[in-house]
XYZ file of C-alpha atoms in Angstrom:
654
model
C 29.872 -1.861 -25.068
C 28.928 0.708 -22.496
C 32.528 0.940 -21.342
C 33.531 2.248 -24.818
C 30.550 4.562 -25.041
C 31.394 6.040 -21.674
C 35.009 6.415 -22.514
C 33.998 8.238 -25.781
C 31.683 10.510 -23.896
C 34.403 11.293 -21.330
C 36.861 12.130 -23.971
C 34.460 14.925 -25.173
C 35.294 16.835 -21.899
C 31.560 17.800 -21.710
C 30.407 15.445 -18.899
C 29.492 17.113 -15.645
C 32.436 17.589 -13.291
C 32.725 18.454 -9.624
C 34.609 21.566 -8.500
C 38.270 21.338 -8.152
C 38.046 20.950 -4.319
C 35.356 18.267 -4.748
C 37.676 16.403 -7.121
C 40.517 16.704 -4.643
C 38.337 15.400 -1.885
C 37.370 12.377 -4.009
C 41.026 11.556 -4.899
C 42.279 11.905 -1.334
C 39.611 9.789 0.284
C 40.462 6.854 -2.140
C 43.853 6.629 -0.351
C 44.063 4.293 2.532
C 46.498 6.541 4.598
C 44.283 9.604 4.325
C 43.229 11.225 7.597
C 40.402 13.437 8.755
C 42.896 16.270 9.086
C 43.987 15.791 5.312
C 40.352 16.216 4.220
C 39.661 19.022 6.500
C 42.701 20.841 5.016
C 41.307 20.258 1.520
C 37.785 21.471 2.426
C 39.260 24.861 3.612
C 39.610 25.707 -0.086
C 35.823 25.648 -0.673
C 33.873 27.572 2.084
C 30.491 26.747 0.450
C 31.071 23.086 0.257
C 32.343 23.020 3.939
C 29.011 24.739 4.958
C 27.019 22.100 3.069
C 28.815 19.328 4.841
C 28.336 20.981 8.266
C 24.696 21.565 7.709
C 24.005 17.935 6.583
C 26.165 16.598 9.573
C 23.849 18.517 11.897
C 20.517 17.536 10.201
C 18.311 15.835 12.910
C 20.315 17.144 15.839
C 18.252 16.831 18.939
C 18.326 19.396 21.650
C 21.425 19.043 23.702
C 23.376 17.303 21.077
C 26.535 19.150 20.184
C 26.300 20.746 16.737
C 29.474 20.540 14.469
C 30.928 23.892 13.198
C 34.076 22.748 11.455
C 34.963 20.659 8.403
C 36.947 18.306 10.635
C 34.106 17.802 12.967
C 31.709 17.323 10.179
C 33.967 14.553 8.563
C 34.374 12.923 11.879
C 30.526 12.617 12.282
C 29.788 11.739 8.743
C 32.809 9.386 7.870
C 35.246 9.679 5.125
C 33.098 7.733 2.507
C 30.103 9.919 3.252
C 32.239 12.957 2.880
C 33.425 11.756 -0.559
C 29.997 11.205 -1.873
C 28.431 14.253 -0.355
C 31.209 16.285 -1.652
C 30.638 14.961 -4.981
C 27.017 15.712 -5.005
C 27.120 19.216 -3.796
C 30.258 20.284 -5.938
C 28.489 18.785 -9.000
C 25.400 21.038 -8.039
C 27.635 24.049 -7.723
C 29.497 23.556 -10.951
C 26.528 22.625 -13.231
C 23.723 25.178 -12.718
C 23.943 26.205 -16.268
C 24.659 24.383 -19.615
C 24.483 24.328 -23.420
C 20.983 22.618 -23.859
C 18.566 25.487 -24.376
C 15.354 23.409 -23.415
C 16.880 21.603 -20.449
C 15.735 23.556 -17.235
C 18.953 23.108 -15.174
C 17.541 24.777 -11.957
C 14.413 22.714 -12.223
C 16.580 19.557 -12.631
C 18.467 20.407 -9.417
C 15.349 21.372 -7.570
C 13.770 18.008 -8.466
C 17.047 16.111 -7.488
C 16.872 18.016 -4.233
C 13.355 17.009 -3.659
C 14.429 13.300 -4.348
C 17.282 13.693 -1.823
C 14.917 15.189 0.874
C 12.287 12.383 0.349
C 15.130 9.671 0.365
C 16.622 11.027 3.545
C 13.138 11.002 5.120
C 12.297 7.529 4.060
C 15.684 6.114 5.123
C 15.142 7.672 8.593
C 11.885 5.806 8.905
C 13.093 2.465 7.465
C 16.488 2.512 9.162
C 18.125 0.180 6.538
C 20.385 3.053 5.119
C 22.092 6.026 6.631
C 19.983 9.244 5.950
C 22.941 11.063 4.768
C 23.897 8.262 2.186
C 20.180 8.193 1.127
C 20.260 12.009 0.724
C 23.387 11.904 -1.495
C 22.043 8.955 -3.658
C 18.803 10.830 -4.173
C 20.753 13.917 -5.240
C 22.885 11.993 -7.734
C 20.327 9.572 -9.179
C 19.454 11.751 -12.066
C 23.029 12.745 -13.178
C 22.637 10.924 -16.523
C 20.106 13.395 -17.725
C 22.352 16.328 -17.028
C 25.291 14.585 -18.745
C 23.318 13.820 -21.924
C 22.083 17.370 -22.013
C 25.615 18.687 -21.732
C 27.223 16.274 -24.266
C 24.366 16.305 -26.928
C 22.639 19.674 -26.350
C 20.948 19.766 -29.695
C 19.897 16.219 -29.862
C 18.729 16.230 -26.356
C 16.305 18.952 -27.165
C 14.639 16.501 -29.474
C 14.636 13.764 -26.711
C 12.790 16.235 -24.353
C 10.282 17.065 -26.854
C 9.428 13.486 -27.862
C 9.517 12.250 -24.150
C 7.297 15.176 -22.747
C 4.656 13.608 -20.509
C 6.044 10.024 -20.935
C 7.350 7.664 -18.417
C 11.034 7.400 -17.283
C 11.244 3.936 -19.063
C 9.990 5.638 -22.271
C 12.501 8.419 -21.800
C 15.276 5.813 -21.578
C 14.112 4.174 -24.840
C 14.173 7.556 -26.645
C 17.537 8.468 -25.299
C 18.983 5.149 -26.319
C 17.692 5.494 -29.850
C 18.924 9.118 -30.372
C 22.131 9.292 -28.109
C 23.203 5.680 -27.991
C 22.826 5.394 -24.238
C 20.190 6.210 -21.549
C 20.467 8.413 -18.458
C 20.358 5.467 -15.980
C 23.276 3.491 -17.287
C 25.336 6.723 -17.915
C 24.778 7.936 -14.369
C 25.868 4.616 -13.025
C 29.010 4.535 -15.153
C 29.949 8.003 -14.093
C 29.507 7.285 -10.375
C 31.350 3.993 -10.635
C 34.121 6.040 -12.196
C 34.201 8.313 -9.201
C 34.413 5.379 -6.919
C 30.920 5.794 -5.446
C 29.893 2.485 -3.624
C 28.847 -0.253 -6.019
C 25.395 -0.808 -4.402
C 24.432 2.733 -5.156
C 25.570 2.450 -8.746
C 23.600 -0.796 -9.232
C 20.536 0.798 -7.741
C 20.621 3.855 -9.877
C 21.226 1.789 -12.966
C 17.906 -0.154 -12.320
C 15.617 2.199 -10.680
C 12.364 2.709 -12.634
C 13.817 0.409 -15.492
C 10.827 -1.993 -15.221
C 13.110 -4.464 -13.228
C 11.720 -4.924 -9.749
C 14.287 -3.809 -7.059
C 13.780 -7.293 -5.436
C 15.287 -8.854 -8.536
C 18.641 -7.295 -7.986
C 21.370 -9.905 -6.854
C 22.722 -7.784 -4.079
C 20.157 -7.181 -1.343
C 21.826 -3.949 -0.283
C 21.314 -2.639 -3.819
C 17.767 -3.706 -3.827
C 16.976 -1.840 -0.675
C 18.593 1.253 -2.142
C 16.709 0.916 -5.381
C 13.405 0.587 -3.548
C 14.196 3.515 -1.522
C 15.021 5.600 -4.562
C 11.696 4.529 -6.331
C 9.690 5.707 -3.390
C 11.767 8.882 -3.075
C 11.012 9.518 -6.856
C 7.335 9.034 -6.387
C 7.303 11.429 -3.590
C 9.336 13.970 -5.420
C 7.084 13.942 -8.462
C 4.216 14.937 -6.188
C 6.451 17.454 -4.257
C 7.401 19.235 -7.464
C 3.979 19.017 -9.004
C 2.659 22.446 -10.574
C -0.191 24.299 -9.075
C -2.137 23.738 -12.343
C -1.529 20.018 -12.462
C -4.338 18.320 -14.258
C -6.798 15.858 -12.475
C -5.428 13.069 -14.622
C -1.854 13.753 -13.591
C -3.045 14.017 -9.953
C -4.643 10.674 -10.388
C -1.186 9.225 -11.273
C 0.430 11.063 -8.401
C -2.085 9.791 -6.055
C -1.525 6.291 -7.039
C 2.209 6.705 -6.749
C 1.794 8.092 -3.142
C -0.579 5.293 -2.138
C 2.041 2.746 -3.163
C 4.743 4.478 -1.171
C 2.328 4.735 1.899
C 1.510 0.989 1.592
C 5.215 0.105 1.426
C 5.926 2.272 4.324
C 3.105 0.526 6.387
C 1.731 3.830 7.406
C -1.945 5.077 8.061
C -3.010 8.382 6.560
C -1.898 10.429 9.487
C 1.597 8.899 9.653
C 2.104 9.339 5.814
C 1.096 12.968 6.188
C 3.646 13.332 8.863
C 6.390 11.827 6.583
C 5.189 14.095 3.689
C 5.520 17.125 6.095
C 9.130 16.070 7.053
C 10.176 15.713 3.397
C 8.528 19.137 2.573
C 10.329 20.865 5.367
C 13.590 19.078 4.399
C 13.334 20.169 0.814
C 12.450 23.710 1.609
C 15.416 24.042 3.995
C 17.943 22.731 1.507
C 16.480 24.891 -1.213
C 17.216 27.895 0.844
C 20.785 26.583 1.468
C 21.635 26.245 -2.179
C 19.347 29.036 -3.546
C 16.894 26.823 -5.447
C 13.079 26.941 -5.586
C 11.837 24.201 -3.209
C 8.223 24.846 -2.284
C 5.536 22.152 -2.494
C 2.395 24.004 -3.976
C 0.254 21.036 -3.654
C -0.437 18.974 -0.656
C -1.402 15.281 -0.252
C -5.084 16.033 -0.078
C -4.936 18.485 -2.835
C -3.623 15.746 -5.137
C -6.401 13.343 -3.808
C -9.103 15.924 -4.453
C -8.015 16.516 -8.058
C -7.633 12.723 -8.504
C -11.182 12.185 -7.588
C -12.260 14.894 -10.142
C -10.392 12.846 -12.808
C -12.687 9.982 -11.961
C -15.894 12.254 -11.964
C -16.190 11.861 -8.195
C -17.200 15.016 -6.329
C -18.386 15.130 -2.787
C -18.803 17.823 -0.036
C -15.289 17.345 1.052
C -14.184 18.430 -2.548
C -16.533 21.286 -2.518
C -15.261 22.720 0.777
C -11.703 22.297 -0.291
C -10.346 20.845 2.855
C -9.203 17.522 4.117
C -11.766 16.888 6.986
C -14.897 15.049 6.678
C -18.399 16.044 8.174
C -19.097 12.277 8.769
C -18.955 12.625 12.587
C -20.017 16.269 12.752
C -23.250 17.394 14.631
C -26.152 17.441 12.329
C -28.759 18.358 14.975
C -28.507 20.361 18.173
C -29.544 19.695 21.829
C -32.200 22.428 22.634
C -33.598 23.168 26.165
C -36.819 25.189 26.491
C -37.194 26.869 29.928
C -40.498 28.405 31.048
C -44.165 27.441 31.174
C -45.262 29.176 27.964
C -42.345 27.836 25.969
C -42.987 24.291 27.334
C -46.815 24.630 26.280
C -45.788 25.965 22.815
C -46.328 22.706 20.791
C -45.821 24.370 17.421
C -42.229 25.543 18.478
C -41.326 22.051 19.614
C -42.557 20.288 16.676
C -40.841 22.724 14.182
C -37.510 22.278 16.016
C -37.959 18.480 16.107
C -38.791 18.362 12.348
C -35.707 20.210 11.696
C -33.595 17.515 13.269
C -33.021 18.864 16.691
C -33.476 17.112 20.107
C -35.800 19.219 22.322
C -36.249 19.089 26.102
C -38.588 21.381 28.067
C -38.590 22.479 31.701
C -40.797 24.928 33.551
C -37.820 26.330 35.368
C -34.123 26.159 35.077
C -33.093 22.562 36.039
C -30.436 22.056 38.707
C -26.885 20.962 37.570
C -27.629 17.223 38.184
C -30.806 17.200 36.020
C -30.924 15.006 32.983
C -31.507 18.150 30.855
C -28.189 19.344 31.747
C -26.267 16.118 31.896
C -25.078 16.882 28.460
C -24.983 20.597 28.167
C -27.397 21.808 25.522
C -26.210 23.653 22.491
C -29.112 26.245 22.566
C -31.246 27.324 25.539
C -34.427 29.421 25.083
C -35.424 31.046 28.364
C -38.769 32.969 28.926
C -38.288 36.208 30.939
C -41.164 35.188 33.184
C -40.462 32.131 35.297
C -42.404 31.009 38.444
C -39.497 30.883 40.859
C -36.947 33.351 39.413
C -36.435 35.795 36.508
C -35.148 34.599 33.256
C -31.979 36.735 33.727
C -31.256 34.890 36.900
C -31.607 31.477 35.028
C -29.186 32.678 32.412
C -26.737 33.662 35.089
C -27.121 30.197 36.779
C -26.437 28.629 33.409
C -23.269 30.598 32.727
C -21.873 29.443 36.113
C -22.158 25.777 35.199
C -19.367 23.685 33.687
C -19.968 23.890 29.850
C -22.531 26.481 30.286
C -20.396 29.276 28.823
C -20.472 27.601 25.514
C -24.379 27.245 25.282
C -26.191 29.856 23.043
C -28.780 31.562 25.193
C -31.845 33.173 23.703
C -34.036 35.297 26.045
C -37.785 35.550 25.218
C -39.046 38.864 26.396
C -42.427 40.941 26.089
C -42.679 43.614 23.348
C -41.711 47.138 24.291
C -39.497 45.938 27.313
C -36.076 47.298 26.232
C -34.936 47.338 29.967
C -35.555 43.460 29.971
C -33.434 43.097 26.859
C -30.599 45.156 28.449
C -30.684 43.080 31.718
C -30.774 39.940 29.609
C -27.671 40.826 27.736
C -25.953 41.841 30.922
C -26.867 38.420 32.369
C -25.162 36.510 29.503
C -27.855 36.075 26.785
C -26.700 35.943 23.276
C -29.717 37.361 21.721
C -33.332 38.386 22.662
C -36.550 37.131 20.888
C -39.699 39.357 21.291
C -42.871 37.888 21.840
C -45.011 37.086 20.044
C -42.746 35.215 17.507
C -42.964 32.914 14.582
C -41.719 29.418 15.198
C -40.144 29.385 11.672
C -37.976 32.380 12.784
C -36.644 30.391 15.749
C -35.961 27.479 13.511
C -33.925 29.759 11.242
C -31.961 31.187 14.049
C -31.262 27.680 15.420
C -29.825 26.719 12.064
C -27.446 29.668 12.356
C -26.425 28.318 15.701
C -25.873 24.882 14.055
C -23.370 26.344 11.643
C -21.571 28.014 14.562
C -21.443 24.661 16.445
C -20.267 22.771 13.273
C -17.570 25.492 12.722
C -16.384 25.096 16.426
C -16.123 21.219 15.944
C -14.346 21.704 12.792
C -11.786 23.892 14.614
C -11.450 21.354 17.205
C -11.011 18.611 14.533
C -8.205 20.684 12.861
C -6.571 21.175 16.219
C -6.770 17.649 17.182
C -5.414 16.484 13.807
C -2.680 19.012 13.929
C -1.627 17.879 17.417
C -1.646 14.274 16.296
C 0.559 15.170 13.212
C 2.968 17.080 15.422
C 3.149 14.047 17.613
C 3.797 11.740 14.597
C 6.389 14.077 13.202
C 8.069 14.254 16.574
C 8.108 10.396 16.543
C 9.414 10.129 13.081
C 12.036 12.857 13.849
C 13.043 10.645 16.796
C 13.406 7.668 14.516
C 15.642 9.690 12.131
C 17.722 10.579 15.160
C 17.933 6.978 16.333
C 18.827 5.832 12.788
C 21.643 8.300 12.801
C 22.974 6.911 16.286
C 22.857 3.332 14.995
C 25.196 1.855 12.049
C 22.664 0.361 9.687
C 24.991 -2.553 8.619
C 26.388 -3.705 12.077
C 23.685 -2.617 14.452
C 26.261 -1.026 16.798
C 26.705 2.616 17.448
C 27.410 4.917 14.432
C 30.069 7.513 13.850
C 27.467 10.228 14.639
C 26.986 8.671 18.011
C 30.748 8.074 18.554
C 31.472 11.877 17.874
C 28.866 12.854 20.669
C 29.825 10.163 23.176
C 33.527 10.830 22.716
C 33.200 14.510 23.195
C 31.035 14.012 26.420
C 33.521 11.521 27.834
C 36.535 13.522 26.944
C 35.126 16.641 28.816
C 34.306 14.609 31.885
C 37.892 13.133 31.674
C 39.381 16.638 31.334
C 37.624 17.777 34.346
C 39.379 15.095 36.299
C 36.340 13.227 37.320
C 37.166 9.957 35.584
C 40.021 8.515 33.317
C 39.141 7.625 29.628
C 40.943 5.192 27.306
C 39.919 5.021 23.688
C 40.722 2.294 21.131
C 40.718 2.647 17.328
C 40.854 -0.527 15.364
C 40.513 -1.940 11.882
C 40.295 -5.265 10.214
C 43.558 -6.369 8.701
C 43.445 -7.024 5.030
C 39.706 -6.333 4.741
C 39.978 -4.844 1.320
C 41.255 -8.198 0.001
C 38.297 -10.016 1.544
C 35.861 -7.686 -0.016
C 37.645 -8.086 -3.440
C 38.102 -11.887 -3.379
C 34.740 -12.842 -1.813
C 32.344 -10.047 -2.704
C 30.607 -7.313 -0.802
C 28.122 -9.745 0.901
C 31.055 -11.577 2.478
C 32.669 -8.357 3.433
C 29.418 -7.263 5.052
C 29.145 -10.586 7.081
C 32.624 -10.162 8.270
C 31.960 -6.609 9.583
C 28.773 -7.752 11.256
C 30.652 -10.658 13.004
C 33.568 -8.462 13.969
C 31.224 -5.742 15.429
C 29.410 -8.303 17.529
C 32.695 -9.545 18.872
C 34.042 -6.015 19.513
C 30.839 -5.088 21.428
C 30.841 -8.375 23.386
C 34.456 -7.998 24.528
C 33.987 -4.493 26.127
C 32.869 -3.843 29.637
C 29.378 -2.609 30.691
C 29.357 1.074 30.133
C 31.905 0.990 27.234
C 30.575 1.915 23.773
C 31.491 0.171 20.426
C 31.073 2.259 17.365
C 31.564 1.728 13.649
C 33.501 4.850 12.330
C 34.691 3.924 8.925
C 34.350 1.088 6.363
C 36.287 -1.421 8.574
C 37.283 0.820 11.493
C 35.665 0.524 14.937
C 36.155 2.788 17.882
C 35.725 1.687 21.578
C 35.121 4.383 24.039
C 36.021 3.142 27.632
C 35.177 5.692 30.382
C 36.793 4.805 33.703
C 39.730 3.013 32.203
C 43.290 4.282 32.662
C 46.283 3.233 30.392
C 46.668 -0.211 32.021
C 43.055 -0.964 31.843
C 42.947 0.247 28.198
C 45.690 -2.150 27.310
C 44.054 -5.038 28.883
C 40.796 -4.186 27.149
C 42.639 -3.869 23.755
C 44.334 -7.241 24.240
C 41.106 -9.037 25.239
C 39.420 -7.489 22.246
C 42.345 -8.420 19.874
C 42.260 -11.937 21.086
C 38.570 -12.334 20.899
C 38.319 -11.186 17.207
C 41.327 -13.563 16.355
C 39.634 -16.544 17.835
C 36.060 -15.875 16.255
C 35.497 -17.995 13.248
C 33.342 -16.378 10.632
C 31.152 -18.631 8.533
C 29.084 -17.482 5.637
C 28.610 -18.468 2.034
C 31.867 -18.818 0.200
C 33.904 -17.968 3.354
C 35.062 -19.589 6.543
C 37.868 -18.326 8.552
C 39.209 -15.904 11.160
C 40.292 -12.229 10.750
C 42.635 -10.070 12.875
C 42.576 -6.514 13.842
C 45.204 -3.770 14.486
C 44.429 -1.592 17.445
C 45.700 1.844 18.601
C 45.093 2.792 22.219
C 45.127 6.225 23.815
C 44.486 7.390 27.275
C 43.335 10.940 27.507
C 46.058 13.261 28.981
C 46.656 16.976 29.497
C 48.489 17.020 26.160
C 45.198 16.481 24.285
C 43.850 20.054 23.966
C 40.678 18.798 22.446
C 38.914 15.968 20.700
C 40.629 16.627 17.436
C 43.887 16.215 19.079
C 42.725 12.782 20.632
C 41.632 11.615 17.116
C 45.029 12.534 15.611
C 46.809 10.556 18.346
C 44.601 7.633 17.696
C 45.193 7.874 13.957
C 49.025 7.799 14.493
C 48.829 4.790 16.872
C 46.659 2.790 14.468
C 49.012 3.518 11.576
C 51.908 2.344 13.818
C 50.024 -0.862 14.493
C 49.375 -1.365 10.768
C 53.026 -0.838 9.905
C 54.166 -3.359 12.562
C 52.156 -5.969 10.972
C 48.790 -7.673 11.564
C 47.141 -8.575 14.940
C 48.950 -5.838 16.815
C 48.137 -3.331 19.663
C 50.121 0.004 19.965
C 49.963 1.739 23.227
C 50.837 5.226 24.476
C 54.620 5.036 23.739
C 53.833 4.396 20.170
C 55.676 0.868 20.003
C 53.847 -2.264 19.205
C 52.726 -4.302 22.219
C 54.041 -7.890 22.016
C 51.379 -10.377 21.332
C 50.596 -12.995 23.948
C 51.230 -16.581 23.019
C 48.455 -18.497 21.287
């Protein structure tokens, strides 16, 4: 039924479409014989799309990691399948910023989609079960069905939006089905399937927020993508919340964020770090594509307003910040120095009743005295001391560790301005003229308490910020590591391969060490995927990756660089050694029996081998040479190795 509906919608010619270059990239990357050079040539026709790919390829680049600057280098780092889906997403955005539905806010739609993409990218970097670039693109495309319905049924969809205002996504889908005959999730999945987006993404988008738990999906990979999308959508709703969001809405947003935090298994500090990463990613991409992408509410803003919805107000809410006074000083340590101050029972009693801890000494105690073991917050010093002047006592205090922070009050006789000047020069913070009222001292100490609490609050803020920066750095490192590891096979990723190959190539060109590189793919892998299903195909890929990595020498690097393509980087290997490694690797794969549900058997690989030579002007030239030799191996048949002269190497017996 959906196939007929989708075909009818497509015949209207009103469904969202990519740019011409985006469509050409999609068609080209569906051919088995397409090369990176072919795709780079197509991308030259769209400078903006090329810029987006380069920027996404460089996301998460650490200091010292080579940044890509060309379409070819970006495609090499991302992989052809990622280039296809990313080109699809960004060209759809560029081609559909306006439309016929008057009440559909196209820029708000894309801003929200970009927020979902940024959140998905951040979550994928933390979970490491999906490449961040794939998660980003999936997040960007997940809402495509709403855009399509607004374009195809502009008048009817105005009614849908009116009836669904403030309702859940599930309720929106019900209204869409009733009015338009199809809902946005299934339409988005059908469109993406038509564009050859991976099936696990289509299945996830069709089910996300449908009321069906992601874990109920048959394909575990689709279930992981759906769970990631649900978490990203929950975060994006909070990211895009308006400044005047009601307490009741904030209560729902808070509950959404708490579920995400629980599933990510993060404490409050860790979740705020994830939030900050998503906010920054959304803001940066908003600048790139010229869309509003600013989070006006923070996590704690949402939580405060949520408490108001429940009628719960506390000091934290009244202050309007995220830090609690639970552990903040409520009483001060006060030291009285001088015989008269020591004998003033009314003063000590008034300070004690106000919650302070009072210690008295007739003279300034030495540094090791218990009164100074924990430096007092406030010191009241009498001008007249038995062994020295009050000014000298203040100088001694200021010279001690921690003494610079104490608030010093000098008690001086009336009409002794000279004493006050000397007290201030010695380091006193204020002077108190005798006789004085104990209540005045208590009031001044309360002012000092507020200063101490403010200083502690600043220290709390600094400590919390430092902890957040540390957690963000850790999460950023996790994102970087995720980018260096292929999520499916566990060996090195295409991004890692691009950096390692460039470094090894430069060393080889300097003449310090030879370098051989092997490019291989699994013979007939497409038929395995089609006949036995994606789960079996994934099992074959994982088994082959283990064998490839195990057959290499210590110091060699095994990387997955395409759907069923692997790259082996072998520093120190000349042409003869490269041929030997290739033969060992070919035989190891051929002899390895893969056993999984519904499949038991062996696979073979075709391998192209290249030793870096003077003729290779750059890494791109090396890649082109590798592509040619791998194609020659495929043409010659299965289970083949092609060396430097471009002819297949005869297979050894057995």
